[in-house]
Amino acid sequence: MCLGIPGKVTHIEHDPLGMMMGKVSFGGIAREVCLAYVPDVQVGEYVIVHAGFALNKVDEQEAMEVFDLLRQMGEMSETGELCGT
Amino acid sequence: MRYIDEYRREADAQKFVQAIHQRVTRPWAMMEICGGQTHTLIKFGLDQLLPPSLTLIHGPGCPVCVTPLELIDKALLIARRPEVLFTSFGDMLRVPGSTTDLLSIKAQGGDVRMVYSPLDAVKLAQKHPDRQVVFFAVGFETTAPTTAMALWQAQHLGLTNFSVLCSHVLVPPAMEALLSAPETTIQGFLAAGHVCAVMGYHEYEPVAETYRVPIVVTGFEPLDLLQGIAMTVEALEAGRWGVENQYRRAVCREGNLPAQQTMQQVFEVCDRQWRGIGLIPRSGYRLRAAFAHFDAEWRFDLGGVTAQESPICIAGDILRGAKKPHQCRAFGTRCTPEHPLGAPMVSSEGACAAYHNYGR
Ligand code: SF4
């Protein structure tokens, strides 16, 4: 139940109650998802989906940071100076 | 898949594993709150890559596992009624109550259906105006906003045949309950990333301060968990406490404000029983007065439910992190995922199921 997974927003619309709904693709499999909690989301952005709701957007820049860190750790380990985080 | 595959690369994982090995100088014990995280740890064998002096205590973050037996028995009573169309998430259907489970009621002709989202239950209520549609709302702060929106919709649609059996629970009070237990061995926490995606992490700051523990908001992929563990180890070794955020790509300090607003409109905080742990003050949600007519406990007469826990199952010890699944004498013998005696063997997030499925 807590296994929210990231997917890409491919379509946005409003239902008869005015609620923001949309289609989210998970590696090619599309699902209908409520987007009411991410009102500023745009088509093409990634969201974390949980029980049919997008709970938040995935921040692309923040997502890259761990790989920058790993790269730094990699470089340091080559010089034998790996020192944790 | 994007944001999944790149967080599972072995070479990258090894860098964090190495960093953890190099930093650890003495035994530490930390708890991952969320059952989803327990699953990732066991499924990918991350627990076996860590230094033996590092203990991972599996926490109570399995919604199905902490739902009180009494409430499951109430669900069974409601689901048996001929006018009821009973809905819940898949895991909930297999959890044994005192005498039976929801799937067995379905097999006996009861109208029990699995839904993917609470909004599906609202749709069923619209489609079947002659039936009473009930949604069994379990889960933490990740599913509470989804139930809240379903109730908001039901209110706006003026539905009179929709109700919710509410069992929503909140993580921070449970962490405090675990930390203040005299026998606690927990020195740090990996906080559940998706709970924090909704609620933010400011609520954890006073907990970290009071109990002087590091709390690291952590995601669900192998790299996330290893980085979260590395950050917790770093804080412990440095003698630091406070809240840090590993899962920045999905979590900010304030959390998701529109979701919090909807929850506030619909729910109010109440005391809740946690299966295996007991009563935790202010640890759950109930429906506010304006939504009370959607409360299934109010709509149906449920008097006289008395629950009987299995005498063999040690789920309480498992959920408090006091024992590991293989220390239960029924584990893998009388209790298996096919014939579960207790909830931690049913749920995909339960520790017993994780240990069983991945051969621990
Ligand atoms: S193995 Fe089964 S009986 Fe034992 S604690 Fe886990 S769920 Fe309960």
CSV table of C-alpha atoms and ligand atoms in Angstrom, one decimal:
chain,number,residue,atom,x,y,z
A,1,MET,CA,0.0,0.0,0.0
A,2,CYS,CA,2.9,2.4,0.7
A,3,LEU,CA,4.6,1.4,-2.5
A,4,GLY,CA,4.1,4.6,-4.4
A,5,ILE,CA,5.8,4.5,-7.8
A,6,PRO,CA,6.9,7.2,-10.1
A,7,GLY,CA,5.2,7.6,-13.5
A,8,LYS,CA,5.0,10.2,-16.2
A,9,VAL,CA,1.9,12.4,-16.7
A,10,THR,CA,0.7,12.0,-20.3
A,11,HIS,CA,-2.7,13.7,-20.2
A,12,ILE,CA,-4.6,16.1,-17.9
A,13,GLU,CA,-8.3,16.8,-17.8
A,14,HIS,CA,-11.1,17.8,-15.3
A,15,ASP,CA,-13.9,15.6,-14.2
A,16,PRO,CA,-17.5,16.8,-13.9
A,17,LEU,CA,-16.8,17.9,-10.3
A,18,GLY,CA,-14.0,20.0,-11.6
A,19,MET,CA,-11.4,17.7,-10.1
A,20,MET,CA,-8.1,17.4,-11.9
A,21,MET,CA,-7.6,13.9,-13.3
A,22,GLY,CA,-5.1,12.5,-15.7
A,23,LYS,CA,-3.3,9.6,-17.3
A,24,VAL,CA,0.0,8.5,-15.9
A,25,SER,CA,2.3,6.1,-17.7
A,26,PHE,CA,4.3,3.6,-15.8
A,27,GLY,CA,6.9,2.2,-18.2
A,28,GLY,CA,4.2,2.2,-21.0
A,29,ILE,CA,1.3,1.0,-18.8
A,30,ALA,CA,-1.3,3.9,-18.5
A,31,ARG,CA,-3.5,4.4,-15.5
A,32,GLU,CA,-6.1,7.0,-14.5
A,33,VAL,CA,-4.8,9.1,-11.7
A,34,CYS,CA,-6.2,11.9,-9.5
A,35,LEU,CA,-4.0,14.9,-9.9
A,36,ALA,CA,-5.9,17.2,-7.5
A,37,TYR,CA,-3.0,17.3,-5.0
A,38,VAL,CA,-0.4,18.4,-7.6
A,39,PRO,CA,-2.3,21.2,-9.2
A,40,ASP,CA,0.7,22.8,-11.0
A,41,VAL,CA,1.8,19.5,-12.7
A,42,GLN,CA,2.4,19.6,-16.5
A,43,VAL,CA,2.3,16.9,-19.1
A,44,GLY,CA,5.7,15.2,-19.3
A,45,GLU,CA,6.5,15.7,-15.5
A,46,TYR,CA,6.9,12.7,-13.2
A,47,VAL,CA,4.7,12.1,-10.1
A,48,ILE,CA,4.7,9.6,-7.3
A,49,VAL,CA,1.5,7.7,-7.5
A,50,HIS,CA,-0.1,5.9,-4.6
A,51,ALA,CA,-3.6,4.4,-4.5
A,52,GLY,CA,-4.6,6.2,-7.6
A,53,PHE,CA,-3.4,9.6,-6.5
A,54,ALA,CA,-0.3,11.7,-7.4
A,55,LEU,CA,1.1,12.6,-4.0
A,56,ASN,CA,3.9,14.8,-5.2
A,57,LYS,CA,6.0,15.7,-8.3
A,58,VAL,CA,9.5,14.2,-8.7
A,59,ASP,CA,12.0,17.0,-8.7
A,60,GLU,CA,14.4,16.3,-11.6
A,61,GLN,CA,17.3,18.4,-10.3
A,62,GLU,CA,17.2,16.9,-6.8
A,63,ALA,CA,17.0,13.4,-8.5
A,64,MET,CA,20.3,14.1,-10.2
A,65,GLU,CA,22.1,15.0,-7.0
A,66,VAL,CA,22.7,11.5,-5.7
A,67,PHE,CA,24.5,10.7,-8.9
A,68,ASP,CA,26.7,13.7,-8.5
A,69,LEU,CA,27.5,12.5,-5.0
A,70,LEU,CA,28.2,9.0,-6.2
A,71,ARG,CA,30.5,10.4,-8.9
A,72,GLN,CA,32.4,12.3,-6.3
A,73,MET,CA,32.6,9.2,-4.1
A,74,GLY,CA,33.8,7.2,-7.1
A,75,GLU,CA,36.6,9.7,-7.8
A,76,MET,CA,37.6,9.8,-4.2
A,77,SER,CA,37.7,6.1,-3.9
A,78,GLU,CA,40.0,5.9,-6.9
A,79,THR,CA,42.4,8.1,-4.9
A,80,GLY,CA,41.8,5.9,-1.9
A,81,GLU,CA,40.1,8.7,0.1
A,82,LEU,CA,36.5,7.5,0.3
A,83,CYS,CA,35.2,9.1,3.5
A,84,GLY,CA,31.5,8.3,3.8
A,85,THR,CA,28.9,11.0,2.9
B,1,MET,CA,11.6,2.7,-15.9
B,2,ARG,CA,12.8,6.2,-15.2
B,3,TYR,CA,13.4,7.0,-11.5
B,4,ILE,CA,13.5,3.3,-10.7
B,5,ASP,CA,16.2,1.5,-12.8
B,6,GLU,CA,18.9,4.0,-12.1
B,7,TYR,CA,18.4,3.6,-8.4
B,8,ARG,CA,19.0,-0.1,-8.6
B,9,ARG,CA,22.5,-0.2,-10.2
B,10,GLU,CA,24.8,-2.5,-8.3
B,11,ALA,CA,28.0,-0.6,-8.8
B,12,ASP,CA,26.4,2.5,-7.3
B,13,ALA,CA,25.0,0.6,-4.4
B,14,GLN,CA,28.4,-0.8,-3.7
B,15,LYS,CA,29.8,2.7,-3.2
B,16,PHE,CA,27.3,3.4,-0.4
B,17,VAL,CA,27.9,-0.1,1.1
B,18,GLN,CA,31.7,0.6,1.1
B,19,ALA,CA,31.1,4.0,2.7
B,20,ILE,CA,29.0,2.5,5.4
B,21,HIS,CA,31.6,-0.2,6.2
B,22,GLN,CA,34.3,2.4,6.4
B,23,ARG,CA,32.4,4.7,8.7
B,24,VAL,CA,31.0,2.2,11.2
B,25,THR,CA,33.1,1.9,14.3
B,26,ARG,CA,30.6,0.3,16.7
B,27,PRO,CA,27.3,-1.4,16.9
B,28,TRP,CA,24.2,0.7,16.0
B,29,ALA,CA,20.5,-0.1,15.7
B,30,MET,CA,18.2,1.8,13.5
B,31,MET,CA,14.6,1.2,12.5
B,32,GLU,CA,13.1,1.5,9.1
B,33,ILE,CA,9.5,2.5,9.8
B,34,CYS,CA,7.9,1.5,6.6
B,35,GLY,CA,7.1,-2.0,5.5
B,36,GLY,CA,7.8,-1.1,1.9
B,37,GLN,CA,11.3,-0.3,2.9
B,38,THR,CA,11.6,-3.6,4.8
B,39,HIS,CA,10.6,-5.3,1.6
B,40,THR,CA,13.3,-3.5,-0.5
B,41,LEU,CA,15.9,-4.3,2.1
B,42,ILE,CA,15.1,-8.0,2.1
B,43,LYS,CA,14.2,-8.4,-1.6
B,44,PHE,CA,17.5,-6.9,-2.8
B,45,GLY,CA,19.5,-8.5,0.1
B,46,LEU,CA,20.7,-5.1,1.3
B,47,ASP,CA,20.6,-6.3,4.9
B,48,GLN,CA,23.3,-8.9,4.0
B,49,LEU,CA,25.6,-6.3,2.5
B,50,LEU,CA,25.8,-4.2,5.7
B,51,PRO,CA,28.3,-4.6,8.5
B,52,PRO,CA,27.1,-7.2,11.0
B,53,SER,CA,27.4,-4.6,13.8
B,54,LEU,CA,24.6,-2.6,12.1
B,55,THR,CA,21.1,-3.8,13.2
B,56,LEU,CA,18.1,-2.9,11.1
B,57,ILE,CA,14.9,-3.2,13.2
B,58,HIS,CA,11.8,-3.6,11.1
B,59,GLY,CA,9.1,-1.1,12.1
B,60,PRO,CA,5.3,-1.1,12.3
B,61,GLY,CA,4.8,0.6,9.0
B,62,CYS,CA,2.5,-2.0,7.6
B,63,PRO,CA,-1.1,-0.7,7.5
B,64,VAL,CA,-2.7,-4.0,7.2
B,65,CYS,CA,-0.6,-5.3,10.2
B,66,VAL,CA,-1.5,-2.6,12.6
B,67,THR,CA,-5.2,-2.5,11.9
B,68,PRO,CA,-6.9,-3.8,15.1
B,69,LEU,CA,-8.5,-7.2,14.9
B,70,GLU,CA,-11.6,-5.7,16.3
B,71,LEU,CA,-11.9,-3.5,13.3
B,72,ILE,CA,-11.3,-6.4,10.9
B,73,ASP,CA,-14.1,-8.2,12.7
B,74,LYS,CA,-16.3,-5.2,12.2
B,75,ALA,CA,-15.5,-5.2,8.5
B,76,LEU,CA,-16.5,-8.9,8.3
B,77,LEU,CA,-19.8,-8.1,10.1
B,78,ILE,CA,-20.6,-5.3,7.6
B,79,ALA,CA,-19.4,-7.3,4.5
B,80,ARG,CA,-21.9,-10.1,5.4
B,81,ARG,CA,-24.9,-7.8,5.2
B,82,PRO,CA,-27.0,-8.5,2.1
B,83,GLU,CA,-27.4,-4.8,1.1
B,84,VAL,CA,-23.6,-4.1,1.3
B,85,LEU,CA,-21.0,-3.9,-1.4
B,86,PHE,CA,-17.8,-4.0,0.5
B,87,THR,CA,-14.5,-2.6,-0.9
B,88,SER,CA,-10.9,-2.4,0.2
B,89,PHE,CA,-7.3,-2.6,-1.0
B,90,GLY,CA,-6.2,-6.1,-2.0
B,91,ASP,CA,-4.1,-7.0,1.0
B,92,MET,CA,-6.9,-6.3,3.4
B,93,LEU,CA,-9.1,-9.0,1.9
B,94,ARG,CA,-6.9,-11.8,3.1
B,95,VAL,CA,-6.2,-10.7,6.6
B,96,PRO,CA,-7.7,-13.2,9.1
B,97,GLY,CA,-10.2,-11.9,11.5
B,98,SER,CA,-11.2,-13.8,14.7
B,99,THR,CA,-13.1,-16.4,12.7
B,100,THR,CA,-12.8,-15.8,8.9
B,101,ASP,CA,-11.6,-13.3,6.3
B,102,LEU,CA,-13.1,-11.0,3.7
B,103,LEU,CA,-12.2,-13.3,0.8
B,104,SER,CA,-14.0,-16.2,2.4
B,105,ILE,CA,-17.1,-14.1,2.8
B,106,LYS,CA,-16.9,-13.3,-0.9
B,107,ALA,CA,-16.6,-17.0,-1.6
B,108,GLN,CA,-19.8,-17.5,0.4
B,109,GLY,CA,-21.6,-15.0,-1.8
B,110,GLY,CA,-20.8,-11.7,-0.2
B,111,ASP,CA,-20.2,-8.8,-2.5
B,112,VAL,CA,-16.6,-8.0,-1.6
B,113,ARG,CA,-14.5,-6.2,-4.1
B,114,MET,CA,-10.9,-5.0,-4.3
B,115,VAL,CA,-10.3,-1.4,-5.4
B,116,TYR,CA,-7.2,0.3,-6.6
B,117,SER,CA,-8.3,3.8,-5.3
B,118,PRO,CA,-11.0,5.0,-2.9
B,119,LEU,CA,-12.4,7.0,-5.8
B,120,ASP,CA,-13.3,3.6,-7.4
B,121,ALA,CA,-15.5,2.9,-4.3
B,122,VAL,CA,-17.2,6.3,-4.9
B,123,LYS,CA,-17.8,5.4,-8.5
B,124,LEU,CA,-19.3,2.1,-7.4
B,125,ALA,CA,-21.7,3.9,-5.1
B,126,GLN,CA,-22.8,6.1,-8.0
B,127,LYS,CA,-23.3,3.1,-10.2
B,128,HIS,CA,-25.3,1.1,-7.6
B,129,PRO,CA,-27.6,3.5,-5.9
B,130,ASP,CA,-29.6,0.5,-4.5
B,131,ARG,CA,-26.5,-0.9,-2.6
B,132,GLN,CA,-24.6,0.4,0.4
B,133,VAL,CA,-21.0,0.8,-0.7
B,134,VAL,CA,-18.5,0.7,2.2
B,135,PHE,CA,-14.8,1.4,1.8
B,136,PHE,CA,-12.4,-0.1,4.4
B,137,ALA,CA,-10.0,2.8,4.8
B,138,VAL,CA,-6.7,1.6,6.2
B,139,GLY,CA,-3.2,3.1,6.0
B,140,PHE,CA,-0.9,5.9,7.0
B,141,GLU,CA,-0.6,9.5,5.9
B,142,THR,CA,-0.1,8.2,2.3
B,143,THR,CA,-3.6,6.7,2.0
B,144,ALA,CA,-5.4,9.2,4.3
B,145,PRO,CA,-5.5,12.0,1.6
B,146,THR,CA,-7.0,9.5,-0.9
B,147,THR,CA,-9.8,8.6,1.5
B,148,ALA,CA,-10.2,12.3,2.3
B,149,MET,CA,-10.8,13.1,-1.4
B,150,ALA,CA,-13.2,10.2,-1.7
B,151,LEU,CA,-15.2,11.6,1.2
B,152,TRP,CA,-15.1,15.1,-0.2
B,153,GLN,CA,-16.4,13.8,-3.5
B,154,ALA,CA,-19.2,11.7,-1.8
B,155,GLN,CA,-20.2,14.9,0.1
B,156,HIS,CA,-20.4,17.0,-3.1
B,157,LEU,CA,-22.3,14.3,-5.0
B,158,GLY,CA,-24.7,14.0,-2.1
B,159,LEU,CA,-24.3,10.2,-1.9
B,160,THR,CA,-26.3,8.5,0.8
B,161,ASN,CA,-25.2,5.0,0.0
B,162,PHE,CA,-21.4,5.5,0.6
B,163,SER,CA,-19.5,5.1,3.9
B,164,VAL,CA,-16.0,4.5,5.2
B,165,LEU,CA,-14.8,2.2,7.9
B,166,CYS,CA,-11.9,4.4,9.0
B,167,SER,CA,-8.7,3.0,10.4
B,168,HIS,CA,-6.1,5.7,9.4
B,169,VAL,CA,-3.1,5.9,11.6
B,170,LEU,CA,-0.2,8.5,11.9
B,171,VAL,CA,3.5,7.7,12.0
B,172,PRO,CA,5.1,10.3,14.4
B,173,PRO,CA,3.1,9.3,17.5
B,174,ALA,CA,4.0,5.7,16.9
B,175,MET,CA,7.7,6.6,16.7
B,176,GLU,CA,7.4,8.4,20.0
B,177,ALA,CA,5.6,5.4,21.5
B,178,LEU,CA,8.5,3.1,20.4
B,179,LEU,CA,11.2,5.5,21.6
B,180,SER,CA,9.6,6.0,25.0
B,181,ALA,CA,9.2,2.2,25.6
B,182,PRO,CA,11.7,1.3,28.3
B,183,GLU,CA,13.1,-1.7,26.4
B,184,THR,CA,13.8,0.3,23.2
B,185,THR,CA,17.0,-0.3,21.4
B,186,ILE,CA,16.3,2.2,18.5
B,187,GLN,CA,19.1,4.7,18.0
B,188,GLY,CA,18.0,6.2,14.7
B,189,PHE,CA,15.2,6.1,12.2
B,190,LEU,CA,14.7,5.9,8.5
B,191,ALA,CA,11.5,7.8,8.1
B,192,ALA,CA,9.1,6.7,5.4
B,193,GLY,CA,9.6,8.9,2.3
B,194,HIS,CA,6.0,8.8,1.0
B,195,VAL,CA,4.5,9.6,4.3
B,196,CYS,CA,6.8,12.7,4.3
B,197,ALA,CA,5.9,13.5,0.7
B,198,VAL,CA,2.4,14.2,2.1
B,199,MET,CA,3.1,15.6,5.6
B,200,GLY,CA,6.6,17.0,5.1
B,201,TYR,CA,9.0,16.4,7.9
B,202,HIS,CA,8.7,19.3,10.4
B,203,GLU,CA,6.6,17.0,12.7
B,204,TYR,CA,9.7,14.9,13.2
B,205,GLU,CA,11.9,17.7,14.3
B,206,PRO,CA,10.6,17.8,17.9
B,207,VAL,CA,10.8,14.0,18.1
B,208,ALA,CA,14.4,14.0,17.0
B,209,GLU,CA,15.2,16.8,19.5
B,210,THR,CA,13.4,15.2,22.5
B,211,TYR,CA,14.8,11.7,22.1
B,212,ARG,CA,18.1,12.9,20.6
B,213,VAL,CA,17.9,10.6,17.6
B,214,PRO,CA,18.8,11.1,13.9
B,215,ILE,CA,15.8,10.7,11.6
B,216,VAL,CA,16.6,10.5,7.9
B,217,VAL,CA,13.7,10.8,5.5
B,218,THR,CA,14.4,8.0,3.0
B,219,GLY,CA,13.0,6.7,-0.3
B,220,PHE,CA,12.2,3.2,-1.4
B,221,GLU,CA,14.7,2.1,-4.0
B,222,PRO,CA,17.9,0.3,-3.0
B,223,LEU,CA,20.1,3.3,-3.6
B,224,ASP,CA,17.8,5.4,-1.5
B,225,LEU,CA,17.9,3.0,1.4
B,226,LEU,CA,21.6,2.6,1.3
B,227,GLN,CA,22.1,6.4,1.2
B,228,GLY,CA,19.6,6.8,4.0
B,229,ILE,CA,21.5,4.2,6.1
B,230,ALA,CA,24.8,5.9,5.3
B,231,MET,CA,23.4,9.2,6.4
B,232,THR,CA,22.0,7.8,9.7
B,233,VAL,CA,25.3,6.0,10.4
B,234,GLU,CA,27.2,9.3,9.7
B,235,ALA,CA,25.0,11.2,12.2
B,236,LEU,CA,25.3,8.4,14.8
B,237,GLU,CA,29.0,8.2,14.5
B,238,ALA,CA,29.3,12.0,14.7
B,239,GLY,CA,27.0,12.1,17.7
B,240,ARG,CA,24.5,14.2,15.8
B,241,TRP,CA,20.7,14.2,16.0
B,242,GLY,CA,18.0,16.0,14.0
B,243,VAL,CA,16.1,15.4,10.8
B,244,GLU,CA,17.8,15.0,7.4
B,245,ASN,CA,16.3,14.4,4.0
B,246,GLN,CA,17.7,11.8,1.7
B,247,TYR,CA,14.5,11.7,-0.5
B,248,ARG,CA,14.7,15.3,-1.8
B,249,ARG,CA,13.4,14.4,-5.2
B,250,ALA,CA,9.9,13.8,-3.7
B,251,VAL,CA,9.9,15.4,-0.2
B,252,CYS,CA,10.1,19.0,1.0
B,253,ARG,CA,9.9,20.1,4.6
B,254,GLU,CA,6.3,21.4,4.3
B,255,GLY,CA,4.9,18.4,2.4
B,256,ASN,CA,1.9,18.5,0.1
B,257,LEU,CA,-0.2,21.4,1.3
B,258,PRO,CA,-3.4,20.8,-0.9
B,259,ALA,CA,-3.4,17.2,0.5
B,260,GLN,CA,-3.0,18.4,4.1
B,261,GLN,CA,-5.9,20.9,3.6
B,262,THR,CA,-8.3,18.3,2.3
B,263,MET,CA,-7.4,15.9,5.2
B,264,GLN,CA,-7.9,18.7,7.7
B,265,GLN,CA,-11.4,19.4,6.3
B,266,VAL,CA,-12.4,15.8,6.5
B,267,PHE,CA,-10.5,14.3,9.5
B,268,GLU,CA,-9.7,15.1,13.1
B,269,VAL,CA,-6.9,13.5,15.2
B,270,CYS,CA,-8.0,10.8,17.6
B,271,ASP,CA,-6.5,8.1,19.8
B,272,ARG,CA,-6.1,4.8,18.0
B,273,GLN,CA,-5.4,1.2,18.9
B,274,TRP,CA,-2.5,-0.3,17.0
B,275,ARG,CA,-2.6,-4.1,16.6
B,276,GLY,CA,0.3,-5.6,18.5
B,277,ILE,CA,1.3,-2.2,20.1
B,278,GLY,CA,-1.8,-1.0,21.9
B,279,LEU,CA,-3.4,2.4,22.3
B,280,ILE,CA,-1.3,5.3,21.1
B,281,PRO,CA,-2.7,8.8,22.0
B,282,ARG,CA,-3.5,11.1,19.1
B,283,SER,CA,-2.2,8.5,16.6
B,284,GLY,CA,-5.0,8.4,14.0
B,285,TYR,CA,-7.8,10.1,12.2
B,286,ARG,CA,-11.5,9.9,12.5
B,287,LEU,CA,-14.2,11.7,10.5
B,288,ARG,CA,-15.1,15.2,11.5
B,289,ALA,CA,-18.7,15.9,12.6
B,290,ALA,CA,-19.5,17.3,9.2
B,291,PHE,CA,-18.6,14.0,7.6
B,292,ALA,CA,-19.9,11.7,10.4
B,293,HIS,CA,-22.8,10.5,8.4
B,294,PHE,CA,-20.2,8.7,6.1
B,295,ASP,CA,-18.9,6.7,9.1
B,296,ALA,CA,-19.7,3.0,8.6
B,297,GLU,CA,-19.5,2.5,12.4
B,298,TRP,CA,-22.3,5.0,12.8
B,299,ARG,CA,-24.3,3.7,9.8
B,300,PHE,CA,-24.3,0.0,10.8
B,301,ASP,CA,-25.1,-1.6,14.1
B,302,LEU,CA,-21.9,-3.2,15.1
B,303,GLY,CA,-22.5,-3.9,18.8
B,304,GLY,CA,-21.0,-6.9,20.5
B,305,VAL,CA,-17.8,-7.3,18.5
B,306,THR,CA,-15.2,-9.0,20.7
B,307,ALA,CA,-12.0,-9.9,19.0
B,308,GLN,CA,-9.9,-13.0,19.8
B,309,GLU,CA,-6.1,-12.8,19.0
B,310,SER,CA,-4.3,-16.0,17.9
B,311,PRO,CA,-2.4,-17.4,20.9
B,312,ILE,CA,0.5,-18.4,18.7
B,313,CYS,CA,1.1,-15.3,16.6
B,314,ILE,CA,3.8,-12.9,18.0
B,315,ALA,CA,2.9,-10.1,15.6
B,316,GLY,CA,3.1,-7.6,18.4
B,317,ASP,CA,6.8,-8.3,19.1
B,318,ILE,CA,7.4,-8.2,15.3
B,319,LEU,CA,5.7,-4.8,14.9
B,320,ARG,CA,7.6,-3.3,17.8
B,321,GLY,CA,10.8,-4.6,16.4
B,322,ALA,CA,11.5,-6.7,19.5
B,323,LYS,CA,11.6,-10.0,17.5
B,324,LYS,CA,12.4,-11.1,14.0
B,325,PRO,CA,9.9,-13.3,12.0
B,326,HIS,CA,11.9,-16.5,12.2
B,327,GLN,CA,11.8,-16.3,16.0
B,328,CYS,CA,8.1,-17.1,15.7
B,329,ARG,CA,7.5,-20.9,16.1
B,330,ALA,CA,4.7,-20.8,13.5
B,331,PHE,CA,6.9,-19.1,10.9
B,332,GLY,CA,7.0,-21.0,7.6
B,333,THR,CA,5.2,-24.0,9.2
B,334,ARG,CA,1.8,-23.3,10.4
B,335,CYS,CA,1.9,-19.8,9.1
B,336,THR,CA,2.7,-19.2,5.4
B,337,PRO,CA,1.5,-16.5,2.9
B,338,GLU,CA,-1.0,-19.1,1.6
B,339,HIS,CA,-2.4,-19.8,5.2
B,340,PRO,CA,-1.5,-16.8,7.3
B,341,LEU,CA,-2.1,-16.8,11.0
B,342,GLY,CA,-1.3,-13.1,11.4
B,343,ALA,CA,-1.3,-9.9,9.4
B,344,PRO,CA,2.5,-9.6,9.0
B,345,MET,CA,2.4,-12.8,6.8
B,346,VAL,CA,-0.5,-11.5,4.7
B,347,SER,CA,0.5,-8.1,3.6
B,348,SER,CA,3.1,-7.5,1.0
B,349,GLU,CA,4.6,-5.0,3.4
B,350,GLY,CA,4.6,-7.3,6.4
B,351,ALA,CA,8.0,-8.4,7.8
B,352,CYS,CA,6.9,-12.1,8.1
B,353,ALA,CA,5.9,-12.2,4.4
B,354,ALA,CA,9.2,-10.5,3.4
B,355,TYR,CA,11.3,-13.0,5.3
B,356,HIS,CA,9.3,-15.9,4.0
B,357,ASN,CA,9.2,-14.8,0.3
B,358,TYR,CA,13.0,-14.1,0.2
B,359,GLY,CA,14.1,-17.1,2.2
B,360,ARG,CA,15.4,-15.5,5.4
C,1,SF4,S1,5.0,-15.9,11.3
C,1,SF4,FE1,2.8,-15.8,11.2
C,1,SF4,S2,2.2,-16.4,13.3
C,1,SF4,FE2,4.3,-15.8,13.4
C,1,SF4,S3,4.4,-13.6,14.0
C,1,SF4,FE3,4.4,-13.7,11.7
C,1,SF4,S4,2.3,-13.6,11.1
C,1,SF4,FE4,2.3,-14.1,13.3
